[in-house]
Structures are given as C-alpha cells and as structure tokens.
PDB file of C-alpha atoms and ligand atoms in Angstrom:
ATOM      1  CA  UNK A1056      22.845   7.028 -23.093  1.00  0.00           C
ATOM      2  CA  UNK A1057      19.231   6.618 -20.829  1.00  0.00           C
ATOM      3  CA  UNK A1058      18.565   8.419 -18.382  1.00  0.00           C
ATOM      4  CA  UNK A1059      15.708   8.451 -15.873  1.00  0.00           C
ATOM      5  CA  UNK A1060      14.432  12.255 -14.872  1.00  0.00           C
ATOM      6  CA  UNK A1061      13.757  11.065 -10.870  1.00  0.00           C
ATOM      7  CA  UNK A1062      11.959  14.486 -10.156  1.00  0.00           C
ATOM      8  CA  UNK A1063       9.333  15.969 -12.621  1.00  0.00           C
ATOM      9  CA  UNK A1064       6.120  17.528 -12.485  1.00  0.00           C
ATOM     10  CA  UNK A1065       4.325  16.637 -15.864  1.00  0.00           C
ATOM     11  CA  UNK A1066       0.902  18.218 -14.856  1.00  0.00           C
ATOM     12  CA  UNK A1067       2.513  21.271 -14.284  1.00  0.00           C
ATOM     13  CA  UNK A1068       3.324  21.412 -18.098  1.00  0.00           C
ATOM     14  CA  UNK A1069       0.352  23.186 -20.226  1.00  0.00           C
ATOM     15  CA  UNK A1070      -1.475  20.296 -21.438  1.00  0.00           C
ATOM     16  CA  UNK A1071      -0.903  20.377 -25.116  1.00  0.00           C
ATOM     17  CA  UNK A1072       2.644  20.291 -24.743  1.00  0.00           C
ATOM     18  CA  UNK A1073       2.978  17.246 -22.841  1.00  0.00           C
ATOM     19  CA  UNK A1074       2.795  14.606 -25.642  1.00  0.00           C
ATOM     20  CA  UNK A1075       5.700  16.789 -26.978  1.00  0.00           C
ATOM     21  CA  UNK A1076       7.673  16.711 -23.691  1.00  0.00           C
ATOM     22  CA  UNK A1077       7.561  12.901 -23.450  1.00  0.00           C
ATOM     23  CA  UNK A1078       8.096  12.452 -27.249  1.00  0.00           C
ATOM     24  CA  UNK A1079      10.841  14.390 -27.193  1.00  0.00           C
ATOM     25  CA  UNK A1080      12.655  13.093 -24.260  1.00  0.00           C
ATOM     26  CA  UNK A1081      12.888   9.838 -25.739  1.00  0.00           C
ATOM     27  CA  UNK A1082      14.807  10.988 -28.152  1.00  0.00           C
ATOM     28  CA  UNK A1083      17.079  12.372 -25.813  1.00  0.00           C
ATOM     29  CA  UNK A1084      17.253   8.917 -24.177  1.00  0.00           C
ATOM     30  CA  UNK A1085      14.811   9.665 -21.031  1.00  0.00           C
ATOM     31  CA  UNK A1086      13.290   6.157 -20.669  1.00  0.00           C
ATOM     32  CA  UNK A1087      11.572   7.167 -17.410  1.00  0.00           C
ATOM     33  CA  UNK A1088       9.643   9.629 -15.092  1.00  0.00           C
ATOM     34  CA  UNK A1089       9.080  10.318 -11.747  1.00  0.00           C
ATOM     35  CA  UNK A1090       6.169  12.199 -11.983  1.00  0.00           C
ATOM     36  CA  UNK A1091       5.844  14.439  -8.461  1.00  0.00           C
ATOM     37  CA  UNK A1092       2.644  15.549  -7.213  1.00  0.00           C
ATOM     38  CA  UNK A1093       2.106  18.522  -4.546  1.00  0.00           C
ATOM     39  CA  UNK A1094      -0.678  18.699  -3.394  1.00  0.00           C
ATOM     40  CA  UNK A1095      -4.441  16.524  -2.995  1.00  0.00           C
ATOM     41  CA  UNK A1096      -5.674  18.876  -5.818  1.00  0.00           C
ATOM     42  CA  UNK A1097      -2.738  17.442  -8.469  1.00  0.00           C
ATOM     43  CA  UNK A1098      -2.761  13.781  -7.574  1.00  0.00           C
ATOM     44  CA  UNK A1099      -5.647  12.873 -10.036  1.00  0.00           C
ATOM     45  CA  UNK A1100      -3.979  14.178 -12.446  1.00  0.00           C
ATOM     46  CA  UNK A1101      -0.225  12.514 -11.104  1.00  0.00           C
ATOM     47  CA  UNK A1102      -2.802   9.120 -11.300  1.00  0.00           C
ATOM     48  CA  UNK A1103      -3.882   9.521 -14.691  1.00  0.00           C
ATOM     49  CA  UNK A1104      -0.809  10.724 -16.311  1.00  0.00           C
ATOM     50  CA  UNK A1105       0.738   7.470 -14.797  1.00  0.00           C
ATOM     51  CA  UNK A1106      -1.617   5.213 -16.123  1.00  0.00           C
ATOM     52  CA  UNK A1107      -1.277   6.323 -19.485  1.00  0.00           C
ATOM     53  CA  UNK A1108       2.517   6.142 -19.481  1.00  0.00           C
ATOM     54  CA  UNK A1109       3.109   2.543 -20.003  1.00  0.00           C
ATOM     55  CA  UNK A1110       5.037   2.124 -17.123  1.00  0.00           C
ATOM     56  CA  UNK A1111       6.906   5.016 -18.041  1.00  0.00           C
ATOM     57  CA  UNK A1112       5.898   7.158 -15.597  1.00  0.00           C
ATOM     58  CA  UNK A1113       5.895   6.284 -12.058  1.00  0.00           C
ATOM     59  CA  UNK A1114       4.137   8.408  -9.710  1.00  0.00           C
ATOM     60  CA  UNK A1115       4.948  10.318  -6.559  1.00  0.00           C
ATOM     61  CA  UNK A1116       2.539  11.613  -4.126  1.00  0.00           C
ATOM     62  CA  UNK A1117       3.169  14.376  -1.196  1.00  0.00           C
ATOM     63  CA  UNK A1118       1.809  17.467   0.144  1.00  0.00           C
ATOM     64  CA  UNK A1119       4.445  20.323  -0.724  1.00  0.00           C
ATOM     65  CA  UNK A1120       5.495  22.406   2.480  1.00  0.00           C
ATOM     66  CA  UNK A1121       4.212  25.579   0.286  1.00  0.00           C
ATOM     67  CA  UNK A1122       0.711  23.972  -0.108  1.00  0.00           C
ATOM     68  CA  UNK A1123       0.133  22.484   3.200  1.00  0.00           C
ATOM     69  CA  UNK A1124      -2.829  24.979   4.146  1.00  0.00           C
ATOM     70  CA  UNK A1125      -4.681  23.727   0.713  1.00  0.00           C
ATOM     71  CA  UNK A1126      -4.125  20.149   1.618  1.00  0.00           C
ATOM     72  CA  UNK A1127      -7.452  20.110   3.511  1.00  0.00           C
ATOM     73  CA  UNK A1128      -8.493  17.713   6.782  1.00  0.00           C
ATOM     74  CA  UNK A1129      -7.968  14.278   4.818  1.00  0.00           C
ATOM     75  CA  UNK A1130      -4.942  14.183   3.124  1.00  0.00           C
ATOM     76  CA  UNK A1131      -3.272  11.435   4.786  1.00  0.00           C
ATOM     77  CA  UNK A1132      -6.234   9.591   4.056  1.00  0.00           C
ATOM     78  CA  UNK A1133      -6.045  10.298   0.782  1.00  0.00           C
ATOM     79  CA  UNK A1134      -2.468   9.779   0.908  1.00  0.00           C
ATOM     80  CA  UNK A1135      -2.720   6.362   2.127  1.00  0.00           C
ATOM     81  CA  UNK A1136      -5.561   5.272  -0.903  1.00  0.00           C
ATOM     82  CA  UNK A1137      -3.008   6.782  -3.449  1.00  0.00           C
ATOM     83  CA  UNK A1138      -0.115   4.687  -2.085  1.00  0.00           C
ATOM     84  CA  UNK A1139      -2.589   1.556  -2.473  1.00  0.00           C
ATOM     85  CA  UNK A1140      -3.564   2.023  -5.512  1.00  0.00           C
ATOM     86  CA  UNK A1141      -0.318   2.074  -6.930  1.00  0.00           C
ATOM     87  CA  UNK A1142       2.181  -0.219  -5.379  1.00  0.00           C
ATOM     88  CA  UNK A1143       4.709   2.019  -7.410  1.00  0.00           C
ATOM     89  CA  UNK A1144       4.568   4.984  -6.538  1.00  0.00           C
ATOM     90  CA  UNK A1145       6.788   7.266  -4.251  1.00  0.00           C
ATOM     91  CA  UNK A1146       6.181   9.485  -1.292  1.00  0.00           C
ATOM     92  CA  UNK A1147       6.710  12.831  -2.384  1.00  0.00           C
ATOM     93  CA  UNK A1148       7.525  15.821  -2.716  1.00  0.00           C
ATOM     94  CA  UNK A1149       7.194  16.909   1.098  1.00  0.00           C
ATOM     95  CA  UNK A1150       9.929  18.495   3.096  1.00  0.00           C
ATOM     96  CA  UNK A1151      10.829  21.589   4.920  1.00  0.00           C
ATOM     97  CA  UNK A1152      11.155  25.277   3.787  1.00  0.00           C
ATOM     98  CA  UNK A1153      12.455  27.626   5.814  1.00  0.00           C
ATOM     99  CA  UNK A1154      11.826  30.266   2.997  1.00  0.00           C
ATOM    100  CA  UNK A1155       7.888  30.087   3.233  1.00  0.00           C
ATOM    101  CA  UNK A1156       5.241  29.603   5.733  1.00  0.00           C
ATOM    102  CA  UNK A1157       3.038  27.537   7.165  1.00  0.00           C
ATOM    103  CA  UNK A1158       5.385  27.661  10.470  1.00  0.00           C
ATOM    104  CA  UNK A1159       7.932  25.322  10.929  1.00  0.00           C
ATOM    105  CA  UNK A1160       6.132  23.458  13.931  1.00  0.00           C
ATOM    106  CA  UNK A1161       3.149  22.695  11.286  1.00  0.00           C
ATOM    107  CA  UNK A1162       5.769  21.617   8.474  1.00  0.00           C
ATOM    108  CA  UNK A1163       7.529  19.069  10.830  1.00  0.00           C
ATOM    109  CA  UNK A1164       4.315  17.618  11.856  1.00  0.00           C
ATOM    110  CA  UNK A1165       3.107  17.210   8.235  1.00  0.00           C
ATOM    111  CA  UNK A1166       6.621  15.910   7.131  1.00  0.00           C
ATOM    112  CA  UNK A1167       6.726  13.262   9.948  1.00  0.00           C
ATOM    113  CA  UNK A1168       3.470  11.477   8.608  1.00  0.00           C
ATOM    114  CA  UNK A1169       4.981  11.155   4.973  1.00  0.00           C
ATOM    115  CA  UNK A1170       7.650   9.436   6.810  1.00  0.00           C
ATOM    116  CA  UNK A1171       5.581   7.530   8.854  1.00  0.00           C
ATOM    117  CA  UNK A1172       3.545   6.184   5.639  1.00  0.00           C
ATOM    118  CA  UNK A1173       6.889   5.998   3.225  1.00  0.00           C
ATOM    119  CA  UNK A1174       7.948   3.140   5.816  1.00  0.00           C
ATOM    120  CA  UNK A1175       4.801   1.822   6.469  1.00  0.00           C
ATOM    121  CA  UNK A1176       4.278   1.106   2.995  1.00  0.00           C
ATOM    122  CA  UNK A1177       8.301   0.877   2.280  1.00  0.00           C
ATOM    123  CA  UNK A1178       8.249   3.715  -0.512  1.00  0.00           C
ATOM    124  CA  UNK A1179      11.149   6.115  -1.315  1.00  0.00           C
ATOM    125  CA  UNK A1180      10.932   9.325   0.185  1.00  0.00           C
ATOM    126  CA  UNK A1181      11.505  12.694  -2.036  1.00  0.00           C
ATOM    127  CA  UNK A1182      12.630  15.354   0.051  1.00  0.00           C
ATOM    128  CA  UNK A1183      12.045  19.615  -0.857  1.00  0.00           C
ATOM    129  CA  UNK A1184      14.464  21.317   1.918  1.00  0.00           C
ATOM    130  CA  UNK A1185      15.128  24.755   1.651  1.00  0.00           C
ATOM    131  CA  UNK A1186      16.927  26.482   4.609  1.00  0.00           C
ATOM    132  CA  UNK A1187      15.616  23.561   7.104  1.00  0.00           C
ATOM    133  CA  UNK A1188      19.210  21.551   7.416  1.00  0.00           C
ATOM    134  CA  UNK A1189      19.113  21.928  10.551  1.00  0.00           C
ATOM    135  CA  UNK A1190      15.864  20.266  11.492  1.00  0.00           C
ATOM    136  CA  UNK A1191      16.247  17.867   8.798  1.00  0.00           C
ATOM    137  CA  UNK A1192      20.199  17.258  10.509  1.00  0.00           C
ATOM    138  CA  UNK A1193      17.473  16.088  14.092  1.00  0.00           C
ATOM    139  CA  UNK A1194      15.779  13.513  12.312  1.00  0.00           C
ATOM    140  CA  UNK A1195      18.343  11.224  10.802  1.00  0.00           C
ATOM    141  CA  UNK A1196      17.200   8.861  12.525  1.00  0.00           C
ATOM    142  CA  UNK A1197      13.820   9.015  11.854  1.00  0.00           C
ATOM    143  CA  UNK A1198      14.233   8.619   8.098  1.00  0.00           C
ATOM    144  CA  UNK A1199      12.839   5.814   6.050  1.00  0.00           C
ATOM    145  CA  UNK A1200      15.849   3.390   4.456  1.00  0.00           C
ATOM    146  CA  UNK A1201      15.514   4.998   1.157  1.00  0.00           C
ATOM    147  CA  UNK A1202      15.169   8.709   0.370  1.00  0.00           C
ATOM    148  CA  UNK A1203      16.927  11.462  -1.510  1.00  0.00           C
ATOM    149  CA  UNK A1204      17.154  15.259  -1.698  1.00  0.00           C
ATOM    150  CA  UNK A1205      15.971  16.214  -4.625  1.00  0.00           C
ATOM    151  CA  UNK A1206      17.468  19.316  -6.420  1.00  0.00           C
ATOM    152  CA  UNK A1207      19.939  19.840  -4.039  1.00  0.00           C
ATOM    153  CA  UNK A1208      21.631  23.680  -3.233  1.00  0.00           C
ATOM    154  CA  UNK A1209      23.174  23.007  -0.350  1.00  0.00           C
ATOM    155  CA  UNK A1210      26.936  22.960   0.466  1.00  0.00           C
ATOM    156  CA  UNK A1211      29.362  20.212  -0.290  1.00  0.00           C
ATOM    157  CA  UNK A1212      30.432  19.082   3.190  1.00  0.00           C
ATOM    158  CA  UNK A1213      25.875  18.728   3.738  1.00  0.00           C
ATOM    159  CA  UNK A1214      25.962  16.462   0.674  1.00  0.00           C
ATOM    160  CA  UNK A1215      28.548  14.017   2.344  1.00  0.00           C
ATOM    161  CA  UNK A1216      26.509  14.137   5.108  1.00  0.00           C
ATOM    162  CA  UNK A1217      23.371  12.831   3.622  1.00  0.00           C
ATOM    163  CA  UNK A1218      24.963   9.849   1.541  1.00  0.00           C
ATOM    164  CA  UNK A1219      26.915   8.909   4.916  1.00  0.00           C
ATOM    165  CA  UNK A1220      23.125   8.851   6.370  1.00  0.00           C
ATOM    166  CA  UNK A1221      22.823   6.600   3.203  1.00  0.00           C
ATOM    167  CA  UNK A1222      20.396   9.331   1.452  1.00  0.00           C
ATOM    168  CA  UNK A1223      20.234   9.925  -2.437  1.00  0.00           C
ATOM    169  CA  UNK A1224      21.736  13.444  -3.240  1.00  0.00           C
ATOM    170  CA  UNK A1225      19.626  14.600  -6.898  1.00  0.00           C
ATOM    171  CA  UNK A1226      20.920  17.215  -9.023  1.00  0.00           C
ATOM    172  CA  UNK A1227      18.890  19.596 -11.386  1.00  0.00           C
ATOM    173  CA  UNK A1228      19.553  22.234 -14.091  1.00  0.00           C
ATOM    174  CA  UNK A1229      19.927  24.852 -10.849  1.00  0.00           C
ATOM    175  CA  UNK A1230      23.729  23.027 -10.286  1.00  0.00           C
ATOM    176  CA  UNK A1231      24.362  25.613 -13.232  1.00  0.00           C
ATOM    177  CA  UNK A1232      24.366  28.139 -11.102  1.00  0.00           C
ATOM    178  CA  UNK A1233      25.667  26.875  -7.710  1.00  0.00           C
ATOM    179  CA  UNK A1234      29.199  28.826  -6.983  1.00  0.00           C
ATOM    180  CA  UNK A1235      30.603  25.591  -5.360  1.00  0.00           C
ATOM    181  CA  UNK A1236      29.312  23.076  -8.717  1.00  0.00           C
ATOM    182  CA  UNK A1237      32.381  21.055  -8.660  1.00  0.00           C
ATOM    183  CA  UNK A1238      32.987  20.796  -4.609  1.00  0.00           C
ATOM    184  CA  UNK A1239      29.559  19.733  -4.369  1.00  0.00           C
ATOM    185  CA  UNK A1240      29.002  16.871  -7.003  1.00  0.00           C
ATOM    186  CA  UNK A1241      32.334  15.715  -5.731  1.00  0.00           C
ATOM    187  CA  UNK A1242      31.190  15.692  -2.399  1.00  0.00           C
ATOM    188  CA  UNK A1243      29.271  12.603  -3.380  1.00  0.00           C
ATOM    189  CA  UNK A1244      29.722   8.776  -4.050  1.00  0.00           C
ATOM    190  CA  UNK A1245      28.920   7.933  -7.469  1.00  0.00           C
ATOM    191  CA  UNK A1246      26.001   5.507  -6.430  1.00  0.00           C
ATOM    192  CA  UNK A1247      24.001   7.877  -4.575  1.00  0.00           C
ATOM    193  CA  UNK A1248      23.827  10.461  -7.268  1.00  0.00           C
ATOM    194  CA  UNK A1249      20.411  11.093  -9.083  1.00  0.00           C
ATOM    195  CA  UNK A1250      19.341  13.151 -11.751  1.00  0.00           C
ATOM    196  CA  UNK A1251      16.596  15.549 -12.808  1.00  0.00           C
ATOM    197  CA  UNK A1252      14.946  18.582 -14.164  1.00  0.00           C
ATOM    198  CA  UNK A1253      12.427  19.873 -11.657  1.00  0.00           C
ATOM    199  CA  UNK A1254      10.532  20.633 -15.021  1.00  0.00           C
ATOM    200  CA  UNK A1255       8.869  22.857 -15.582  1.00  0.00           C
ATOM    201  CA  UNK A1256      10.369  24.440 -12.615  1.00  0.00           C
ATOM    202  CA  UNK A1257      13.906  25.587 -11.822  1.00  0.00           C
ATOM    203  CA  UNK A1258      15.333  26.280 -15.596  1.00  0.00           C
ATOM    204  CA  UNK A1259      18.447  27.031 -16.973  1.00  0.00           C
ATOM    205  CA  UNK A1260      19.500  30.415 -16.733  1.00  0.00           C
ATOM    206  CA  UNK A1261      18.692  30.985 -20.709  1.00  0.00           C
ATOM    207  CA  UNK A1262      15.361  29.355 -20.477  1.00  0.00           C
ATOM    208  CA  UNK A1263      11.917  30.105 -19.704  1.00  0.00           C
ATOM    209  CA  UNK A1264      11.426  26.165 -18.488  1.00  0.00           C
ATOM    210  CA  UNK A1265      13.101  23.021 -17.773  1.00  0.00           C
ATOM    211  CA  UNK A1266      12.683  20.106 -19.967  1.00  0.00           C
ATOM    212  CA  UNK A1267      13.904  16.247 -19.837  1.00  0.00           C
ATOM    213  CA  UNK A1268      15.721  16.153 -23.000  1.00  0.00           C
ATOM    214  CA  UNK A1269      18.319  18.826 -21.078  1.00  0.00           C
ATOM    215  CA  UNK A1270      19.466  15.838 -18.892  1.00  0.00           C
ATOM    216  CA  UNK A1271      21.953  14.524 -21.367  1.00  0.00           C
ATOM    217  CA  UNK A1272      23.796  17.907 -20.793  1.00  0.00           C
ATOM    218  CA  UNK A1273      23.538  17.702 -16.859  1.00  0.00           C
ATOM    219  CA  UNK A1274      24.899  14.517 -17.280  1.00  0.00           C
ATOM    220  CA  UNK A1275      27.974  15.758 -19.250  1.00  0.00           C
ATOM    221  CA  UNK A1276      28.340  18.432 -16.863  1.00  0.00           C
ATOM    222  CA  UNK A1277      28.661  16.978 -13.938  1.00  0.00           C
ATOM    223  CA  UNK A1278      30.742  14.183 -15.473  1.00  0.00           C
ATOM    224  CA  UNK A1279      33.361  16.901 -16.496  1.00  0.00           C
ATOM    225  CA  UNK A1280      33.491  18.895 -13.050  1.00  0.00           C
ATOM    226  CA  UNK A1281      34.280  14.579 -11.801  1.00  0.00           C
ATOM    227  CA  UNK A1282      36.684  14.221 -14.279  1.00  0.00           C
ATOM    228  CA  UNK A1283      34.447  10.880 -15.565  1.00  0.00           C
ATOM    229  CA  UNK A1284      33.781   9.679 -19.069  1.00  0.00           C
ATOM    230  CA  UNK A1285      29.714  10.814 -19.911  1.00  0.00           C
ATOM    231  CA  UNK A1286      28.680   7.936 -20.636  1.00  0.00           C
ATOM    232  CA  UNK A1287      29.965   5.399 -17.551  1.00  0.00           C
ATOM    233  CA  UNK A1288      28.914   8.255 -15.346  1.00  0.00           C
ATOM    234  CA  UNK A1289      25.098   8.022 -17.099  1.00  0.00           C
ATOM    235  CA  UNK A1290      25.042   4.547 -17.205  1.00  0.00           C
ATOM    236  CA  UNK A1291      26.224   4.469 -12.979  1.00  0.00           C
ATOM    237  CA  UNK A1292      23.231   7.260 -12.624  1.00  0.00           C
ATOM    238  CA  UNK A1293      20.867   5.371 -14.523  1.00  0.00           C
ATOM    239  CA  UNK A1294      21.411   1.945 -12.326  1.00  0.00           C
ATOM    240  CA  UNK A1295      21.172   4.118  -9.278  1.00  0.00           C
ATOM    241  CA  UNK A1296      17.726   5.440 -10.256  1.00  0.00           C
ATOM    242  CA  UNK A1297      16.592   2.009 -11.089  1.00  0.00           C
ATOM    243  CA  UNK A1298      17.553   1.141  -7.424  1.00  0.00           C
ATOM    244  CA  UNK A1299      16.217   3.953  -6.162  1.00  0.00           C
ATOM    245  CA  UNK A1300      12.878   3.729  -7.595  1.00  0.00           C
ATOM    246  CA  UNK A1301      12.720  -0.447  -6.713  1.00  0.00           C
ATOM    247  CA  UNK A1302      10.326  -0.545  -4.380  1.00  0.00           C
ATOM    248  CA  UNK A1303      10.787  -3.775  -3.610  1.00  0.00           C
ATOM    249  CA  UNK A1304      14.109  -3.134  -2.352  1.00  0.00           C
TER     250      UNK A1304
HETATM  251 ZN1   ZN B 526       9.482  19.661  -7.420  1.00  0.00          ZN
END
C-alpha cells in the first residue's frame, strides 16, 4: 500500500529525527508529504526541507489563525514570493478558530487573502477550522475550486456538507477518538477522502507524537468502520491525494 500524508509539519519535528521520520515512512509505504508551514518565521525552513526532498515533499505555505499577530506587516508579500517560487506548493494551513484569539473579524480578513491568492495562483487550499462552521458555512461561495479540511472533528451531517460544496474532508490519528468515528467517515464519498497525521501534532492517545508510518493503520481503520477492503480503500485515497495535490488541475 502508498500512501501520501496530505498534512504534516516536518520542521516541527526536532531536527535530528527527521531523516528518521522520512526513512521510516517509506517503509511504511508514505511516498509523499505535504509539508505545512504556519507562519513567515517557518517557511524557510518549509522551502528548504522541500528542496531537499526529491520531489517528495511538496510544500504548503499559510499563516495559522493562532500565529496571525507574529505574521508581521508583509506576509502576503511574502506569501505571494513563496507561491512563485514554487509552482507546487499549496496554500496553507490558514483557517478559522473559534477556540483562540486574534478576534474573529481579524481571522476572516486574513483567511480571505489566502483565498484570494490560492485562486489567483490556482493552488489547493488547506483549511484549520475549529468552532468557526458557521462562518466558514457564509463563504461557500467564496472558496477556491479545490480545498479540504484538514483533520477534521466535526459532525457527520458537516462532512456531507463540505464534499457536496465539492471540498476534500482529511482525516488524522484524532478520528481515534471522535465518539461519532464511523457516522462521520461514512458521511463521505470515497473520492474526497484524504489522509494524514498532523505530525508531530495531534497523536494517538498512547503516544507522545504523531508519525507517518501510523497511516497504514488509519487507513485500516477507517476502511473497517466502511466496511471496505484496506487496500482498494488506500489505493482510492492515494489517487485522491494525487488529484488533490495536481496543481495543474
Ligand atoms: Zn497542522
């Protein structure tokens, strides 16, 4: 089986263990990474990572609703020169929390330019929304034609809703713990299912982090609670990634 983790943040990992990380996810069949960055202060190191993955690791660049007073007067700019330099890469992780400051009037102003650039430069959007459904639930229409909400928590009858508005719905390790696990990854057509770890964040319950090589058991999870065979339902995942992260499509 292959699998493609579509939400990572490899800089976040200490810096001796990445060559580990990536060594071992091979093994586990992780071919790919999209590797998301959070902030101005993490892209460099989103950039470099990339460059040395051979090809393996395609970048993402956003300014996370939690670190939108550190993202300084020129983000966008800098945005913008990161989405030029690599024809590649993603827009993301932005979004809306609820949960945390800055207030909600900032966040939506901040979200709307990823938009703006993710379809001005026709990029995938990754989406962090915690407790915002309803402001997200305003701005269908404002979406570009290819995003996804990445680890999604929310209920089963939200998950319809985004892959009716033709959004990706991604599942992490936190599924493990989500009382309605088998409502919700039901909830969703087949094709607009992704896959990933968060890692290092959001871990399973036994861990102290998350790690690519657990994907293989997400995968098998999730395929159970569908009543599908493992490996068609990895193989349907995988091709959905692929198309998800074509930026030429
Ligand atoms: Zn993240």
């Amino acid at each position: 089986m292959k699998f493609i983790d579509t939400h990572i943040h490899l800089q976040d990992y200490k810096a001796r263990y990445t060559t580990d990380i990536l060594s071992s996810a091979l093994s586990a069949g992780v071919t790919k990474f999209i590797c998301c960055g959070t902030s101005p202060q993490d892209w460099d190191k989103v950039a470099e990572l990339s460059r040395q993955g051979d090809g393996r690791i395609i970048p993402a660049f956003g300014l996370h609703p939690w670190y939108i007073e550190q993202g300084g007067l020129d983000w966008e700019q800098q945005l913008e020169h990161q989405l030029r330099l690599f024809p590649d890469a993603l827009v993301g992780e932005c979004g809306l929390d609820g949960l945390k400051s800055p207030p909600i009037d900032k966040q939506l102003d901040v979200f709307r330019r990823h938009i703006h650039l993710a379809k001005q430069y026709s990029r995938p959007l990754i989406i962090h929304l915690v407790k915002a459904q309803t402001w997200l639930e305003q701005m269908w229409q404002e979406l570009p034609a290819k995003f996804v909400l990445h680890s999604f928590s929310g209920s089963p009858e939200f998950a319809a809703e985004v892959s009716r508005r033709g959004g990706y719905v991604s599942f992490g390790l936190s599924l493990f713990r989500h009382k309605r696990a088998a409502k919700l990854v039901q909830s969703v057509p087949q094709e607009q299912i992704l896959l990933e770890t968060d890692g290092p964040w959001q871990p399973l319950p036994s861990e102290d982090t998350s790690r690519p090589e657990q994907l293989p058991q997400l995968a098998q999870y999730i395929a159970a609670l569908r009543g599908e065979d493992t490996a068609d339902f990895a193989a349907a995942v995988y091709h959905n990634s692929e198309e998800f992260i074509n930026v030429r499509k």
